[in-house]
mmCIF file of C-alpha atoms and ligand atoms in Angstrom:
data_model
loop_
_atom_site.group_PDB
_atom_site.id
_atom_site.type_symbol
_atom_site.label_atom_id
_atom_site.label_comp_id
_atom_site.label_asym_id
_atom_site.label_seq_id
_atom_site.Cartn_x
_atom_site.Cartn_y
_atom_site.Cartn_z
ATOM 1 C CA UNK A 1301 24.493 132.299 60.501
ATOM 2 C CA UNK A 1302 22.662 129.208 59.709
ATOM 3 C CA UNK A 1303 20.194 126.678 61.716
ATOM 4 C CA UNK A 1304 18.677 124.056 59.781
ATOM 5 C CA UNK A 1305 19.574 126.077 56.551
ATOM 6 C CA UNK A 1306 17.765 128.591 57.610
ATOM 7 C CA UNK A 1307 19.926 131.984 58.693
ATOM 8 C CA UNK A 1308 19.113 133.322 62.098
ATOM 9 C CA UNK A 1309 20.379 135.889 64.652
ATOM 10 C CA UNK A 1310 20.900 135.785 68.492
ATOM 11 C CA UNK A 1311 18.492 138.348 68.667
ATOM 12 C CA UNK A 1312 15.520 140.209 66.630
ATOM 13 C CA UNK A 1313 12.930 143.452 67.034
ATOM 14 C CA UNK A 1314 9.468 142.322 65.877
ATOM 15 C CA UNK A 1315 6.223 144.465 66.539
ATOM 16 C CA UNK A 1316 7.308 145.982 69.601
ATOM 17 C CA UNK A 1317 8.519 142.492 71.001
ATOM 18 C CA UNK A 1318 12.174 141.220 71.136
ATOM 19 C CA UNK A 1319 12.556 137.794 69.894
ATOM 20 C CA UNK A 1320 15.800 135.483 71.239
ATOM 21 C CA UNK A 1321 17.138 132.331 70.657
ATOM 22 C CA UNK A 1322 16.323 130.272 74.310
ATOM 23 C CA UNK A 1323 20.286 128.871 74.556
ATOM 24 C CA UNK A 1324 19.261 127.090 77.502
ATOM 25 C CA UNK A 1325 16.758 124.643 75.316
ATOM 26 C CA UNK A 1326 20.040 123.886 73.009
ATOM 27 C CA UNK A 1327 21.420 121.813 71.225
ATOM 28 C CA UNK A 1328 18.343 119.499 71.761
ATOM 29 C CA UNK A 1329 15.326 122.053 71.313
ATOM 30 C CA UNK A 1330 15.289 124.605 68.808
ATOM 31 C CA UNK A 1331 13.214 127.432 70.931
ATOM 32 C CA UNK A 1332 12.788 131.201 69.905
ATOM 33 C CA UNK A 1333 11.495 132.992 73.241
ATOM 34 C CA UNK A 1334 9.559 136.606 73.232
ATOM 35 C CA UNK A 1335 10.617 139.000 76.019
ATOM 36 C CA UNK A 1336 7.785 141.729 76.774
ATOM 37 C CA UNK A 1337 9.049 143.178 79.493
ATOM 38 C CA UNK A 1338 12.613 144.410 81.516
ATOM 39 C CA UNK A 1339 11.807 142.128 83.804
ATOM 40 C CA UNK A 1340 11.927 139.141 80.835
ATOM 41 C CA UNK A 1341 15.382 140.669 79.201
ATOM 42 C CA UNK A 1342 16.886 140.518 83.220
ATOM 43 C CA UNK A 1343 15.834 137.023 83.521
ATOM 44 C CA UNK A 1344 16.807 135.919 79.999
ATOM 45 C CA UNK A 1345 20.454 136.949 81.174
ATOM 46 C CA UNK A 1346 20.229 135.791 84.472
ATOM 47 C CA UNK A 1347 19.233 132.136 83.353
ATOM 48 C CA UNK A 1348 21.427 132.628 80.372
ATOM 49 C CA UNK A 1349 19.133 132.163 77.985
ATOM 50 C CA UNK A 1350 20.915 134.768 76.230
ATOM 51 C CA UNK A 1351 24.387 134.561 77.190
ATOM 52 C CA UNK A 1352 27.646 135.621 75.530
ATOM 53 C CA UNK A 1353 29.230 139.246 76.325
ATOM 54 C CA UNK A 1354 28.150 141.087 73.000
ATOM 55 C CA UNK A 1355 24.417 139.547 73.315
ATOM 56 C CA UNK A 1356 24.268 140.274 76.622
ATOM 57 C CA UNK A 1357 24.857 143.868 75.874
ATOM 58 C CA UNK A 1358 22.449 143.643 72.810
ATOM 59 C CA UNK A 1359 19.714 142.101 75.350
ATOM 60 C CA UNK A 1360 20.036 144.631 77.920
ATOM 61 C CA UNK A 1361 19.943 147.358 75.657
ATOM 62 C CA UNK A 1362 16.605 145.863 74.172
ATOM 63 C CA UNK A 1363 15.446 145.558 77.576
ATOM 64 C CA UNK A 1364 15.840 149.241 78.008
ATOM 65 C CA UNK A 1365 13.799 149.539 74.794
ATOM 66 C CA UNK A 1366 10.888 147.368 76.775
ATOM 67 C CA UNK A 1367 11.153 149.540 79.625
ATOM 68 C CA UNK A 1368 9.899 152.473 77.473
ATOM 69 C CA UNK A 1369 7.234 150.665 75.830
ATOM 70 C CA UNK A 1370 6.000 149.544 79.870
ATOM 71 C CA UNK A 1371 6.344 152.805 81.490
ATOM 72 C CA UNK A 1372 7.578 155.820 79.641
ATOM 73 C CA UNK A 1373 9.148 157.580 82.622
ATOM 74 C CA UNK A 1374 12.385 158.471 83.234
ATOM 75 C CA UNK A 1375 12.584 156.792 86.715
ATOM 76 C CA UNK A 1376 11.634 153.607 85.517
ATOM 77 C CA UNK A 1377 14.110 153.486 82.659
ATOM 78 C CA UNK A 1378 16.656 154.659 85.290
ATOM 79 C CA UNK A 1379 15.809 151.830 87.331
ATOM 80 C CA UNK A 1380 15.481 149.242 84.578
ATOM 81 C CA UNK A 1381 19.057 150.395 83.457
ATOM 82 C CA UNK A 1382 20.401 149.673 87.240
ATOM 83 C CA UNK A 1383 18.258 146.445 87.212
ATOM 84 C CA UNK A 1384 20.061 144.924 83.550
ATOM 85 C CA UNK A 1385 23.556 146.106 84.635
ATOM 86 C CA UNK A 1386 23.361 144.144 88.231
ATOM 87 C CA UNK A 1387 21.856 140.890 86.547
ATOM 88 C CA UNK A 1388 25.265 139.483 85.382
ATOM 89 C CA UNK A 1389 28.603 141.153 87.071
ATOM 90 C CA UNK A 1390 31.255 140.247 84.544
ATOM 91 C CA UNK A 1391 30.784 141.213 80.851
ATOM 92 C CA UNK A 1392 31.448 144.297 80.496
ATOM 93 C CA UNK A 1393 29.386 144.775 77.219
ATOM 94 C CA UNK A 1394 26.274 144.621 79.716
ATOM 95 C CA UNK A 1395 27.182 148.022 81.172
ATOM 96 C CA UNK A 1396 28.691 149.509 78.176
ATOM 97 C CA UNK A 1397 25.470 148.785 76.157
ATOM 98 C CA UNK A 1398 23.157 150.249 79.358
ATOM 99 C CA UNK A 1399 25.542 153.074 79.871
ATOM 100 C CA UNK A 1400 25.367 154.001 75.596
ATOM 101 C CA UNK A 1401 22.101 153.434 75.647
ATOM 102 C CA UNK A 1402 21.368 156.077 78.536
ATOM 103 C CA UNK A 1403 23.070 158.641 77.269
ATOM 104 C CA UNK A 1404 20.959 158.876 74.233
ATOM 105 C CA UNK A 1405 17.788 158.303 76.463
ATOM 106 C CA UNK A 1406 18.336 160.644 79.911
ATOM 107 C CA UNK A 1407 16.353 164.066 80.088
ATOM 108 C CA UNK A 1408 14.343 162.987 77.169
ATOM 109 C CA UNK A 1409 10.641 163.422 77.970
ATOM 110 C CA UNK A 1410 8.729 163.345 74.695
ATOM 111 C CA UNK A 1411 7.756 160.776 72.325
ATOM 112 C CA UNK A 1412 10.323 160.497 69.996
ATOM 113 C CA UNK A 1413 12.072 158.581 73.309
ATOM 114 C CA UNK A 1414 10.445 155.311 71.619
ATOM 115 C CA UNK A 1415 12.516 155.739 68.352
ATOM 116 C CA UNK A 1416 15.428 157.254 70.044
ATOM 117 C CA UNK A 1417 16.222 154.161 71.793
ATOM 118 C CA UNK A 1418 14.937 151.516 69.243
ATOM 119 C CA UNK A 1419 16.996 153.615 67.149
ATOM 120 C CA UNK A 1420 20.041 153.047 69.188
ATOM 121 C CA UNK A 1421 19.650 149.419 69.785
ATOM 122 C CA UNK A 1422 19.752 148.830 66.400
ATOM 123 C CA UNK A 1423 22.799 150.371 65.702
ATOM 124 C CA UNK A 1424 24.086 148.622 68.747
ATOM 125 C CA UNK A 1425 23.537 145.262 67.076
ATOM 126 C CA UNK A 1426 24.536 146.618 63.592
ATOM 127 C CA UNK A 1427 27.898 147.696 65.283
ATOM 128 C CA UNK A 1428 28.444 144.122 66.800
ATOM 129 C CA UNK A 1429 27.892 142.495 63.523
ATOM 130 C CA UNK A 1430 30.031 144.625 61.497
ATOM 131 C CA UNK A 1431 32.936 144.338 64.500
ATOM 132 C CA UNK A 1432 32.357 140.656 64.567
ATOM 133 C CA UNK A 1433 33.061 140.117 60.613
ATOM 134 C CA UNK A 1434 36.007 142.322 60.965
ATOM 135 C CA UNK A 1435 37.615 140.503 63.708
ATOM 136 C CA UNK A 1436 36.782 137.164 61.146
ATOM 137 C CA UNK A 1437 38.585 139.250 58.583
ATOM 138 C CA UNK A 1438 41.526 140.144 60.702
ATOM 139 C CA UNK A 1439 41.933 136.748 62.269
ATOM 140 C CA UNK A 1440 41.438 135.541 58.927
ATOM 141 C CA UNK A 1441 45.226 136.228 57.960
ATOM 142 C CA UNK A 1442 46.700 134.490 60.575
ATOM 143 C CA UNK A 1443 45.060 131.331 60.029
ATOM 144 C CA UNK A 1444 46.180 131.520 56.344
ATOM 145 C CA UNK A 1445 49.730 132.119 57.482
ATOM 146 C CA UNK A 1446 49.387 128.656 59.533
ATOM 147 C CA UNK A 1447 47.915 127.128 56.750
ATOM 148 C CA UNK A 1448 50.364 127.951 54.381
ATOM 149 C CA UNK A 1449 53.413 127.163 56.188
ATOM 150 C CA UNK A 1450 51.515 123.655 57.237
ATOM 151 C CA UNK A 1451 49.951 122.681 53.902
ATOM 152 C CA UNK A 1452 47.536 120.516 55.846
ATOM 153 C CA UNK A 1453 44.611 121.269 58.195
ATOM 154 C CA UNK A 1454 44.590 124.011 60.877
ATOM 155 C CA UNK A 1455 43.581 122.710 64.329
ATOM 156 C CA UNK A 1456 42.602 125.130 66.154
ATOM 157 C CA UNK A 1457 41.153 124.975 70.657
ATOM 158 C CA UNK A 1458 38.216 127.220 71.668
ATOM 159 C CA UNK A 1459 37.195 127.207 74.951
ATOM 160 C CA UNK A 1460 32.856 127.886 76.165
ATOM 161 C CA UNK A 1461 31.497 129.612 73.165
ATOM 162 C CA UNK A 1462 32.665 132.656 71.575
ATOM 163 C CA UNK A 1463 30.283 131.535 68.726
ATOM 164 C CA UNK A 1464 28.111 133.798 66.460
ATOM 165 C CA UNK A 1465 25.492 132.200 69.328
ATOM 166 C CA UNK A 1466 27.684 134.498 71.855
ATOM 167 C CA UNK A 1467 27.433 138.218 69.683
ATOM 168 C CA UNK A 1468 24.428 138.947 67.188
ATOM 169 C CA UNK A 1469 26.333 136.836 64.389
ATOM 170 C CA UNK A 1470 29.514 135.782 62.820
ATOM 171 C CA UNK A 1471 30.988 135.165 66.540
ATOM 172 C CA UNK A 1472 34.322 136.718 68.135
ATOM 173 C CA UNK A 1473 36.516 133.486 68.079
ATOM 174 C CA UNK A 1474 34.681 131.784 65.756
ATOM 175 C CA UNK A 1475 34.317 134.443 63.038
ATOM 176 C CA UNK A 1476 38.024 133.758 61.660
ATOM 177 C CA UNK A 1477 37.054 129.997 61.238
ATOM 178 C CA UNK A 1478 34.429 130.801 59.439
ATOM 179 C CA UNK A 1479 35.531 133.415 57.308
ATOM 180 C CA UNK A 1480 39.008 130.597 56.890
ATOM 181 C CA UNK A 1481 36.025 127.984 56.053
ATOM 182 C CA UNK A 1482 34.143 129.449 53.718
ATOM 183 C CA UNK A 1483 37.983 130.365 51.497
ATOM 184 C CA UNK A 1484 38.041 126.765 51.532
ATOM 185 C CA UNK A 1485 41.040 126.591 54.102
ATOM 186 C CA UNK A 1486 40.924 123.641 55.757
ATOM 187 C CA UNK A 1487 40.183 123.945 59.932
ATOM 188 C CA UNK A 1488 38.978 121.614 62.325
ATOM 189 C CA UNK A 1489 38.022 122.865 65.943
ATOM 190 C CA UNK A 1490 38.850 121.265 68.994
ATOM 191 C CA UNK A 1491 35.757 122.534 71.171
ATOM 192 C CA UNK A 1492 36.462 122.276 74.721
ATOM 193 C CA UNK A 1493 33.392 121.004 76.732
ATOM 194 C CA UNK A 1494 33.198 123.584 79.208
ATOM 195 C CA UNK A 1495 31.761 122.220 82.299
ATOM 196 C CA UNK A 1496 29.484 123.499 84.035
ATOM 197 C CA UNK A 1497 27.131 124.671 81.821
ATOM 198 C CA UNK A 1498 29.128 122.931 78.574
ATOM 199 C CA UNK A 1499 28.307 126.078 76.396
ATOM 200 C CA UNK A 1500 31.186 124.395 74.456
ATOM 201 C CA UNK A 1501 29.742 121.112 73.969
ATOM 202 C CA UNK A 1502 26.239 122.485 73.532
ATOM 203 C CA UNK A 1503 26.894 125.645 71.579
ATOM 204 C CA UNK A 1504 30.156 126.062 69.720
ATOM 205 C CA UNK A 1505 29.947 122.521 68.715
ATOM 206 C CA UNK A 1506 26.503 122.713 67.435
ATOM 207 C CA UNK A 1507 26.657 126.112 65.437
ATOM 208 C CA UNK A 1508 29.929 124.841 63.531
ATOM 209 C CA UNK A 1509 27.925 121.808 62.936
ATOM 210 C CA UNK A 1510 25.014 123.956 61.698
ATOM 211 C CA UNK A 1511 27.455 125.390 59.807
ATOM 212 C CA UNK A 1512 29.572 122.376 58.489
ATOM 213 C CA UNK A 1513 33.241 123.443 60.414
ATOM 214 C CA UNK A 1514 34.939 120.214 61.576
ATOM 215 C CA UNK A 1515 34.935 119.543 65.189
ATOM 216 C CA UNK A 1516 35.698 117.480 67.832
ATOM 217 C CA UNK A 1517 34.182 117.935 71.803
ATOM 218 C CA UNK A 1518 36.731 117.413 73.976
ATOM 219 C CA UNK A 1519 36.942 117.590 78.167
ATOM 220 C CA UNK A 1520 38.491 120.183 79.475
ATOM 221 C CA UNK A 1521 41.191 118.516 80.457
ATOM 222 C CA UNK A 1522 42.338 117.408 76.836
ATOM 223 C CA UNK A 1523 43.606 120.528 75.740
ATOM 224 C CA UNK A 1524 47.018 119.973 77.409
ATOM 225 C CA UNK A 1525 48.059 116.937 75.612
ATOM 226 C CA UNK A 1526 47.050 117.553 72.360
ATOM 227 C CA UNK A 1527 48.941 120.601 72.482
ATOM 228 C CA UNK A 1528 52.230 118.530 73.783
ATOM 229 C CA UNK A 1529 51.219 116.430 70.647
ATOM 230 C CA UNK A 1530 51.312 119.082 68.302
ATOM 231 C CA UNK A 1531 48.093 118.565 67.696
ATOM 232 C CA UNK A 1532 47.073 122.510 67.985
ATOM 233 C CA UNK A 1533 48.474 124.734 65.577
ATOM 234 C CA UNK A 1534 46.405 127.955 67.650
ATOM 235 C CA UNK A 1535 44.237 128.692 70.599
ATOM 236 C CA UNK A 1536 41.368 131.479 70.085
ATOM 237 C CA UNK A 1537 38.731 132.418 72.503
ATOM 238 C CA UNK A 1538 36.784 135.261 73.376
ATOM 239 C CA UNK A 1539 36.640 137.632 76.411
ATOM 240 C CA UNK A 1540 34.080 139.262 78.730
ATOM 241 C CA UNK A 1541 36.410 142.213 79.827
ATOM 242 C CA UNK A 1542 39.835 143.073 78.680
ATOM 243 C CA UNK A 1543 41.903 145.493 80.746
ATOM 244 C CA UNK A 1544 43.746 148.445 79.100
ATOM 245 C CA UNK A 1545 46.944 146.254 80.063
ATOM 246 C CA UNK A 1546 46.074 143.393 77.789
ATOM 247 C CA UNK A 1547 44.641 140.611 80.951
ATOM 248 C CA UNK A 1548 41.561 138.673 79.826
ATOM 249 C CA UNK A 1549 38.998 137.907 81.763
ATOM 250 C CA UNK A 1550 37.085 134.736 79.846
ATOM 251 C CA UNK A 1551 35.270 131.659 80.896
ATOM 252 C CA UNK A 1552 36.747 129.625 83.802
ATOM 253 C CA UNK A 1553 39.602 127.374 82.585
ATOM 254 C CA UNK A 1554 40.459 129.432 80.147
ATOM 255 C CA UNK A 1555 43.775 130.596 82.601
ATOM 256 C CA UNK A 1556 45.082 127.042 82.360
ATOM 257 C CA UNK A 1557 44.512 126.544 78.377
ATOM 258 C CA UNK A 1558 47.098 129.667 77.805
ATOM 259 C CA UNK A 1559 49.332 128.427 80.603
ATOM 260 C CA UNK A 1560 49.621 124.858 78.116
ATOM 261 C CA UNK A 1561 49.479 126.927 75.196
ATOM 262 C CA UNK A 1562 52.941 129.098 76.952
ATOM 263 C CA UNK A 1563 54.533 126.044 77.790
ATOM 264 C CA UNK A 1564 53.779 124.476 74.172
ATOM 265 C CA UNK A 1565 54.770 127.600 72.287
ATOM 266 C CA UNK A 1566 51.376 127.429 70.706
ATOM 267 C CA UNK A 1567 49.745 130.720 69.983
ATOM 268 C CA UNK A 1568 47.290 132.318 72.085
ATOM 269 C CA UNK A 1569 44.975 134.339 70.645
ATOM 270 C CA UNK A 1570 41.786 135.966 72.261
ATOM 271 C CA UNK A 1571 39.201 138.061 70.066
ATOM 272 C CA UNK A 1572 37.138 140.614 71.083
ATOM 273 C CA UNK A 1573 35.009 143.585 69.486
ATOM 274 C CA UNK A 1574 36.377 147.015 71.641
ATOM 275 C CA UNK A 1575 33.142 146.583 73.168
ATOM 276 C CA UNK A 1576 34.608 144.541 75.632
ATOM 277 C CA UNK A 1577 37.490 146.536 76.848
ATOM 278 C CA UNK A 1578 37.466 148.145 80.326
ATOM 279 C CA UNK A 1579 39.862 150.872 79.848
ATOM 280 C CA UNK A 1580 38.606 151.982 84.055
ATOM 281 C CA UNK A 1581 40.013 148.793 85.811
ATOM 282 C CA UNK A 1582 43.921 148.725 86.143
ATOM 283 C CA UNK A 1583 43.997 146.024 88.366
ATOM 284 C CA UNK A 1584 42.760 142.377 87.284
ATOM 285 C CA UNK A 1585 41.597 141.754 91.198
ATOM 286 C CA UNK A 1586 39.059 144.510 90.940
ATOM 287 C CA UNK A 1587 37.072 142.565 88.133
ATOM 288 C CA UNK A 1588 34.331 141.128 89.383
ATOM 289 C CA UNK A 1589 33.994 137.704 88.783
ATOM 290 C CA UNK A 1590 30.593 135.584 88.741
ATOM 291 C CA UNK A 1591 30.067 133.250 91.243
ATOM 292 C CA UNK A 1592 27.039 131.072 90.253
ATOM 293 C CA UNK A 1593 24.839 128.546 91.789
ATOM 294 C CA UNK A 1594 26.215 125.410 92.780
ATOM 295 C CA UNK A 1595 23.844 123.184 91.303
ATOM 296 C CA UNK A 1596 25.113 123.971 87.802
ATOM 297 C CA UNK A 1597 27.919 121.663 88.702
ATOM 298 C CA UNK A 1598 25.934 119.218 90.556
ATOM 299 C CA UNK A 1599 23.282 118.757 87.923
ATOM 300 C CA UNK A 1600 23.523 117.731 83.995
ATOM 301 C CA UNK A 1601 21.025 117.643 81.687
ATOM 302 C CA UNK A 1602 20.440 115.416 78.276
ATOM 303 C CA UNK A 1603 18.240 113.552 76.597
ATOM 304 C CA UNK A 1604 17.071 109.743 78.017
ATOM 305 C CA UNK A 1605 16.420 107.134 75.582
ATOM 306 C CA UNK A 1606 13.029 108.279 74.758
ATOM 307 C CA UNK A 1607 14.183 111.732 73.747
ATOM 308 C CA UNK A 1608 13.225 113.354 77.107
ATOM 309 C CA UNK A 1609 14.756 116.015 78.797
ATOM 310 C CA UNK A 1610 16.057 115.004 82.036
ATOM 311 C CA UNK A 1611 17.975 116.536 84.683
ATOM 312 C CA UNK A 1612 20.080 114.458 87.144
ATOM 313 C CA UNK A 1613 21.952 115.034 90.255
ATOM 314 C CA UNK A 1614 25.702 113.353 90.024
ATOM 315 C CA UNK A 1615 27.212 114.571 92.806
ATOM 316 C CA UNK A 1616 27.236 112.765 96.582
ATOM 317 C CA UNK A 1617 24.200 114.669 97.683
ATOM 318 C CA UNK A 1618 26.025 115.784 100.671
ATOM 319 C CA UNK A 1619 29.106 117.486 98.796
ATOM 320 C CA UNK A 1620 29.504 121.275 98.137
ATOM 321 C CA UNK A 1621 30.425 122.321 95.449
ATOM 322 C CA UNK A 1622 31.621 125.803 94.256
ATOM 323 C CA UNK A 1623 30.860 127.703 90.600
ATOM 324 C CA UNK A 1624 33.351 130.329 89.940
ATOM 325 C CA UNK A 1625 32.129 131.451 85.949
ATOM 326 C CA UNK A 1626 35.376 133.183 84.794
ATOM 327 C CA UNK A 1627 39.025 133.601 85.401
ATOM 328 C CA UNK A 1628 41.824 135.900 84.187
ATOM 329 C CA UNK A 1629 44.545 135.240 81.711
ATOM 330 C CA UNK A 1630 47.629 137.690 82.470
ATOM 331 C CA UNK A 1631 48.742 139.764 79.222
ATOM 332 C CA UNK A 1632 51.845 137.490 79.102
ATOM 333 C CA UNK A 1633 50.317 134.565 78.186
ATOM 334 C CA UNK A 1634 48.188 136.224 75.048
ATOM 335 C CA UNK A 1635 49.989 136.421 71.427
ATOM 336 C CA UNK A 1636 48.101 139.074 70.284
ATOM 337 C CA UNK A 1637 44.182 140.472 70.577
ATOM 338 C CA UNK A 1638 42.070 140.374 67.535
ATOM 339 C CA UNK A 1639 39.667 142.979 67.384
ATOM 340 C CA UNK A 1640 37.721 144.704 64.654
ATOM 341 C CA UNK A 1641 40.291 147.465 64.077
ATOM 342 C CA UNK A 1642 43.368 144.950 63.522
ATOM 343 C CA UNK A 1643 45.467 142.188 65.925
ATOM 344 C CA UNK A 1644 47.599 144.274 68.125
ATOM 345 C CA UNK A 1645 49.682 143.161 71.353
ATOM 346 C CA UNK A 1646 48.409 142.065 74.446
ATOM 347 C CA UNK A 1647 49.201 145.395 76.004
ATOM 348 C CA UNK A 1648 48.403 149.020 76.893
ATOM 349 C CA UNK A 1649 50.330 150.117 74.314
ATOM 350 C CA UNK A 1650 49.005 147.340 71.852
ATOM 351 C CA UNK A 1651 45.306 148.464 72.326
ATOM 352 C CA UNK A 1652 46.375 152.255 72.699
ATOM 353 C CA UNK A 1653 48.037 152.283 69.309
ATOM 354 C CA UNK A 1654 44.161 150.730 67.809
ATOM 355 C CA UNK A 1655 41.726 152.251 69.868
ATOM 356 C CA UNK A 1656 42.748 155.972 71.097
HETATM 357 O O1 LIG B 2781 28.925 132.574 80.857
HETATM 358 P P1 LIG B 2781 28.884 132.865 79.390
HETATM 359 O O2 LIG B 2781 28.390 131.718 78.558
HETATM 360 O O3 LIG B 2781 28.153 134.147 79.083
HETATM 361 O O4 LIG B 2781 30.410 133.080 79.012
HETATM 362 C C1 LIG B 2781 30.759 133.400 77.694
HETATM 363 C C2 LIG B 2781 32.207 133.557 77.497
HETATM 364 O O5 LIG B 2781 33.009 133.401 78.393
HETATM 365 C C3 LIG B 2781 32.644 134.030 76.148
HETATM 366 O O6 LIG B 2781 33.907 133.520 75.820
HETATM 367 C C4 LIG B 2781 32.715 135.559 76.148
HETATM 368 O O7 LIG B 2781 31.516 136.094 76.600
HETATM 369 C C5 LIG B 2781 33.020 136.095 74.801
HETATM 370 S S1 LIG B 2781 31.625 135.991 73.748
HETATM 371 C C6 LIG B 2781 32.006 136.532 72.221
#
């Protein structure tokens, strides 16, 4: 997708070096950042400067990639593979990508290991992209069915950023408003902020800007009465782990947008690429969920009237504060799952009837 024109992906292989995006710099600084080393993919999705479930998984297997250019041994990689599955708990793309990635890599002692695995995280990234243009194509449909029966523009809520910023490109949630934009139907995206760490604000807002969608930031509180309104026609966001039963686990608040949308009889929709179903976990209690530092709550940053970076502290200084990252949206409350293979219920049987 584009930046300045110019068309970019999350993340790139260049001369033995893997080149990302640094999403913490945006929307204000445009940074590409090398990682050299594991130890540079594990922090990159620690601090989120890659962040997203498919790029996480992209990342991680990259990193594995770096741990064979470090140390060509097989307990290294095996370590490096424990090391990029523990740095974030909650996508479930992190561990499918290590756990693909191993199985083409364990046992094998010779130098072809090198190829094998850049080999493999290739076709891990070529698999996202082509997943993440289907799910645009198969989401696609449904906004034209809104649009047709409307006649006027679709408004549709996203909630933190299931953006082409969050896969390799084209997005999860996003990819059907773009493929719906560039048919010339006419959508406008209400981008919830997403507090803490406003990936909403500062990332699905920006990349439809980049690439000229109609948007509006809102807080995260706003969803509710636009919906009673009618000023949502649908509701699409992503997921970091859906369960064989249909439950999505997604970025915090995303529970209480689908509990409006229920209430509002507005359509729910969540895309994902089958990378991100767990088909191990039967119960939505046994997913674990993030719990980050506090001080992404208590601290913002932005630019100051001279175009500075600054970071401020806006809560009482004596208050704690807690960061839970994601929550889980019970199959009831989900109209259907788009995924590369078609839109299918929010359901074992649903996913079943696509994927086995
Ligand atoms: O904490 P983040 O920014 O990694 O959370 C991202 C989300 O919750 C996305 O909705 C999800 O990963 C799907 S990305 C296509």
């Amino acid at each position: 997708m584009q930046i300045n024109g110019k068309t970019y992906r999350t993340i790139w292989f260049e001369n033995n070096i893997v080149k990302i995006i640094d999403q913490t710099r945006l929307p204000h600084r445009f940074v590409i950042k090398d990682l050299k080393t594991t130890k540079d993919s594990i922090n990159a999705i620690k601090t989120m400067e890659v962040r997203g479930a498919p790029l996480i998984g992209a990342t991680a297997a990259y990193g594995l990639v770096l741990s064979i250019i470090e140390n060509n041994d097989q307990s290294f990689l095996k370590k490096s593979s424990e090391d990029l599955i523990a740095s974030r708990p909650t996508a479930i793309n992190l561990k499918w990508a290590v756990d693909r990635m191993m199985k083409k890599l364990s046992g094998v002692n010779n130098n072809e290991i090198l190829k094998i695995a850049i080999d493999e995280a290739k076709a891990i990234v070529e698999e996202d992209v082509d997943f993440c243009k289907n799910i645009g194509l198969n989401g696609l449909k449904i906004i034209e069915e809104i649009a047709k029966k409307k006649k006027d523009t679709v408004n549709i809520l996203t909630h933190c950023n299931a953006g082409w910023l969050a896969t390799i490109d084209w997005g999860t949630a996003t990819s059907p408003i773009y493929h719906a934009h560039k048919k010339g139907i006419k959508v406008h995206v209400w981008a919830d902020e997403t507090r803490p760490r406003n990936q909403g604000a500062n990332l699905t807002s920006y990349e439809l800007n980049e690439e000229g969608v109609p948007n509006t930031i809102i807080a995260d509180n706003t969803g509710g009465i636009l919906m009673q309104r009618n000023q949502v026609d649908m509701c699409i966001v992503g997921t970091d782990r859906t369960l064989s039963n249909g439950d999505v686990c997604n970025k915090i608040g995303t529970y209480l947008k689908a509990l409006a949308a229920k209430d509002n009889n507005i359509p729910f929709y969540v895309a994902l690429p089958s990378s991100t179903i767990d088909w191990n976990i039967k119960d939505h209690k046994d997913i674990p969920i993030e719990e980050r530092n506090s001080e992404e709550l208590s601290y913002v940053e932005g630019l100051d009237k001279n175009n500075k970076l600054q970071k401020v502290l806006i809560y009482p200084q004596k208050s704690k504060a807690m960061n839970l990252a994601f929550d889980v949206t019970p199959a009831k409350y989900v109209t259907g799952l788009i995924t590369e293979k078609g839109v299918c219920e929010a359901s074992e049987k649903g996913l079943k009837g696509l994927f086995k």
